[in-house]
Amino acid sequence: MEFTVIGHWGAYPETNEATSGYLIEHKSSKVLLDCGSGVLSGLQNYVMLEDLDTVFITHLHADHIADMYSLEFATLILMQMGKRTTPLDIYVYCKDLTKLDFCYPEYVKVHPIDLQATVAIGDMTFTFSENIHDVPSCAVKVSSSEGKCLVYSGDTGYCQSIIEFSRGSDVLVLESSFYNVQKGLNNGHLTAGEAGDIAALAQTGQLILTHLPHYGDHNQLVMEASSHFDRQIQLAYCGMKLTI
Ligand SMILES: [Zn+2]
Ligand SMILES: [Zn+2]
């Protein structure tokens, strides 16, 4: 599997960058995890929009879904031009799909994410686990037919479920919204120390810190995580690629 970071900022994008968005490619399958602000522009550096198979949205906060509505229009135009023949499948984790503002069901097929279900796309499978967050929010596990596995946390506070869900993963892409000194500021997000602790307890192969804050020195986040987790830790950045 090829993993590409399209956007890694929490809350809002820095200049020419994006909030949450991650491209997963395996054989001919192309899947986007989250589609926050700035993602649609950046995504086109790596994939033709008509080739995108499916999008998974972990929750309804704007930094994870904002560009999805522009992607609906892109799909409409691509289908009208004959460049794309099938609607785009979108899986969304929320309690009430009527809260979504999609306008064209003939171009975008919206499915609820079912925590009990497995979604197969090409030779990959996708499963889900509920997080602690201000709104209903899930983590996503991507498993390849070669037995490799990546977990993307979406937004979460510290909880046992993300530890269990991430156990034994090859790569854990984990939000790190806060520095340790901010612990307790918002229980729906993680400090870097908590991210390192989760990675260690889950015995993941490597940790990628993402959903990064707009202040401070991000190297401090790595230091704080590394006091718990002694395997490889990297900061997500726009264009970061990983083969899993
Ligand atoms: Zn977020
Ligand atoms: Zn959120």
XYZ file of C-alpha atoms and ligand atoms in Angstrom:
246
model
C 0.000 0.000 0.000
C 1.088 3.547 -0.702
C 0.155 6.156 1.898
C 0.362 9.865 1.046
C -0.320 12.783 3.368
C -2.395 15.408 1.543
C -3.033 17.494 4.668
C -1.971 17.225 8.286
C -3.129 20.422 10.019
C -5.728 20.501 12.746
C -8.555 23.067 12.583
C -7.513 25.105 9.506
C -4.831 24.860 6.804
C -1.621 26.884 6.723
C -0.767 28.717 3.462
C -1.055 26.377 0.431
C -1.582 23.381 2.685
C -4.545 21.382 3.981
C -6.258 19.957 7.031
C -6.926 16.210 7.340
C -6.627 14.209 4.117
C -4.725 10.982 3.400
C -4.538 9.037 0.156
C -4.277 5.242 0.233
C -3.360 3.446 -2.996
C -3.147 -0.295 -3.497
C -2.900 -1.851 -6.973
C -5.502 0.157 -8.961
C -7.573 1.219 -5.924
C -7.446 4.821 -4.710
C -9.110 5.798 -1.452
C -9.179 9.080 0.450
C -9.382 9.188 4.248
C -11.005 12.494 5.268
C -11.408 15.502 2.989
C -10.796 18.645 5.011
C -10.188 22.185 3.777
C -7.463 22.405 1.137
C -7.458 18.664 0.465
C -9.167 18.728 -2.938
C -6.528 21.021 -4.426
C -3.580 19.109 -2.959
C -5.025 15.715 -3.845
C -4.756 16.484 -7.561
C -0.961 16.472 -7.270
C -1.212 12.711 -6.764
C -4.383 11.388 -8.388
C -6.870 12.260 -11.127
C -10.174 12.921 -9.397
C -11.994 10.634 -11.845
C -9.843 7.743 -10.613
C -10.815 8.110 -6.956
C -12.837 5.081 -5.798
C -14.071 5.933 -2.322
C -13.839 8.499 0.471
C -14.150 7.761 4.187
C -15.080 10.676 6.456
C -14.303 10.061 10.137
C -16.581 12.804 11.492
C -18.421 15.971 10.584
C -15.982 18.629 11.793
C -15.082 20.991 8.949
C -11.366 20.175 9.074
C -12.322 16.615 8.007
C -15.226 17.133 5.590
C -15.185 20.716 4.205
C -13.794 19.906 0.738
C -16.095 16.910 0.334
C -18.796 19.259 -0.890
C -16.495 20.623 -3.602
C -15.559 17.051 -4.504
C -19.260 16.379 -5.083
C -19.301 19.158 -7.702
C -16.086 17.854 -9.253
C -17.676 14.405 -9.574
C -20.793 15.924 -11.143
C -18.713 17.716 -13.780
C -16.458 14.717 -14.454
C -19.506 12.497 -15.006
C -21.209 15.065 -17.236
C -17.977 15.280 -19.285
C -17.913 11.492 -19.572
C -14.573 11.231 -17.743
C -16.135 9.279 -14.910
C -18.850 6.650 -15.333
C -19.756 5.729 -11.764
C -20.836 7.839 -8.770
C -18.332 8.414 -5.981
C -18.911 6.287 -2.874
C -18.615 8.195 0.391
C -18.738 6.526 3.792
C -19.464 8.918 6.653
C -19.441 8.357 10.400
C -22.291 10.328 11.967
C -25.517 9.595 13.767
C -27.768 11.378 11.285
C -26.986 11.378 7.563
C -29.669 14.046 6.999
C -27.218 16.536 8.554
C -25.096 16.269 5.403
C -25.446 18.870 2.664
C -24.917 16.746 -0.444
C -27.220 17.780 -3.275
C -26.748 15.222 -6.048
C -27.300 11.583 -5.049
C -26.832 10.510 -8.668
C -23.179 11.590 -8.476
C -22.280 10.938 -4.846
C -23.496 7.836 -3.025
C -23.449 8.364 0.726
C -23.236 5.343 3.039
C -23.204 5.329 6.835
C -20.072 3.853 8.434
C -21.166 0.791 10.410
C -18.752 -0.052 13.237
C -19.661 -3.743 12.888
C -19.120 -3.878 9.128
C -16.065 -4.386 6.931
C -15.836 -2.484 3.654
C -13.812 -4.114 0.865
C -12.278 -1.960 -1.856
C -10.121 -3.825 -4.345
C -7.747 -5.974 -2.290
C -8.031 -3.787 0.810
C -10.459 -3.995 3.709
C -11.549 -1.124 5.929
C -12.818 -1.461 9.508
C -13.763 1.130 12.116
C -13.711 1.887 15.829
C -15.463 4.621 17.796
C -13.376 7.368 19.395
C -13.876 9.880 22.162
C -14.511 13.289 20.571
C -16.917 16.263 20.695
C -19.061 14.655 17.981
C -19.384 11.015 16.839
C -15.975 10.155 15.396
C -14.244 6.973 14.282
C -10.800 5.581 13.563
C -10.143 3.635 10.345
C -8.035 0.517 9.850
C -6.816 -0.331 6.338
C -5.614 -3.893 5.772
C -4.034 -5.103 2.541
C -4.193 -8.562 0.995
C -0.462 -8.839 1.789
C -1.271 -8.698 5.510
C -0.124 -5.107 6.095
C -2.157 -2.741 8.215
C -2.396 1.025 8.772
C -4.576 2.680 11.394
C -5.636 6.330 11.070
C -7.092 7.736 14.261
C -9.149 10.640 12.965
C -9.764 12.867 15.997
C -9.786 11.204 19.390
C -9.172 11.674 23.057
C -7.318 9.068 25.081
C -9.349 5.838 25.163
C -8.835 2.095 25.434
C -10.621 1.486 22.137
C -7.969 3.242 20.017
C -5.264 1.188 21.769
C -7.051 -2.103 21.090
C -7.957 -1.105 17.544
C -4.336 -0.150 16.741
C -2.777 -3.240 18.286
C -0.113 -4.769 16.086
C -0.579 -2.273 13.240
C 2.404 -1.649 10.965
C 1.772 2.108 10.917
C -0.298 4.225 13.308
C -1.242 7.682 12.030
C -2.301 9.291 15.258
C -3.573 12.752 16.010
C -1.358 14.868 18.250
C -3.258 18.107 18.669
C -1.586 19.273 21.867
C 1.703 19.533 23.721
C 1.931 17.735 27.064
C 1.550 20.995 28.991
C -1.950 21.356 27.473
C -3.198 18.016 28.829
C -6.819 18.317 29.969
C -7.564 21.327 27.738
C -9.889 19.217 25.559
C -10.503 15.547 26.277
C -11.483 14.961 22.637
C -7.868 15.310 21.465
C -4.477 13.826 22.358
C -1.281 15.301 23.664
C 1.918 14.037 22.063
C 2.737 12.136 25.243
C -0.632 10.380 25.122
C -0.044 9.563 21.440
C 3.307 7.972 22.324
C 1.685 6.047 25.164
C -1.051 4.684 22.864
C 1.537 3.696 20.236
C 3.576 1.840 22.867
C 0.598 0.003 24.359
C -0.632 -0.915 20.865
C 2.872 -2.112 19.895
C 2.563 -0.483 16.504
C 5.494 -0.687 14.105
C 5.854 3.064 13.665
C 4.065 6.234 14.677
C 3.174 9.212 12.517
C 1.993 12.269 14.447
C -0.623 14.324 12.624
C -3.474 16.854 13.071
C -0.727 19.168 14.253
C -1.115 22.440 16.190
C -0.417 25.871 14.632
C 2.017 26.943 17.332
C 5.082 25.793 19.185
C 7.933 23.625 17.898
C 6.663 20.366 16.407
C 9.953 18.667 17.286
C 8.777 19.011 20.865
C 5.823 16.742 19.971
C 8.236 14.051 18.772
C 10.280 14.373 21.973
C 7.175 14.065 24.128
C 5.904 11.012 22.225
C 9.324 9.380 22.264
C 9.426 9.364 26.055
C 6.760 6.615 25.805
C 7.419 4.968 22.429
C 10.893 3.827 21.408
C 10.249 2.863 17.776
C 10.220 5.239 14.792
C 8.224 8.465 15.165
C 7.717 10.950 12.316
C 5.801 14.180 11.939
C 3.281 14.140 9.092
C 3.929 16.711 6.366
C 2.269 17.651 3.094
C 3.428 15.178 0.431
C 4.837 12.625 2.883
C 4.795 9.169 1.269
C 5.146 5.769 2.837
C 5.063 2.280 1.342
C 3.499 -0.210 3.711
Zn -9.932 17.732 13.457
Zn -12.829 16.900 15.194
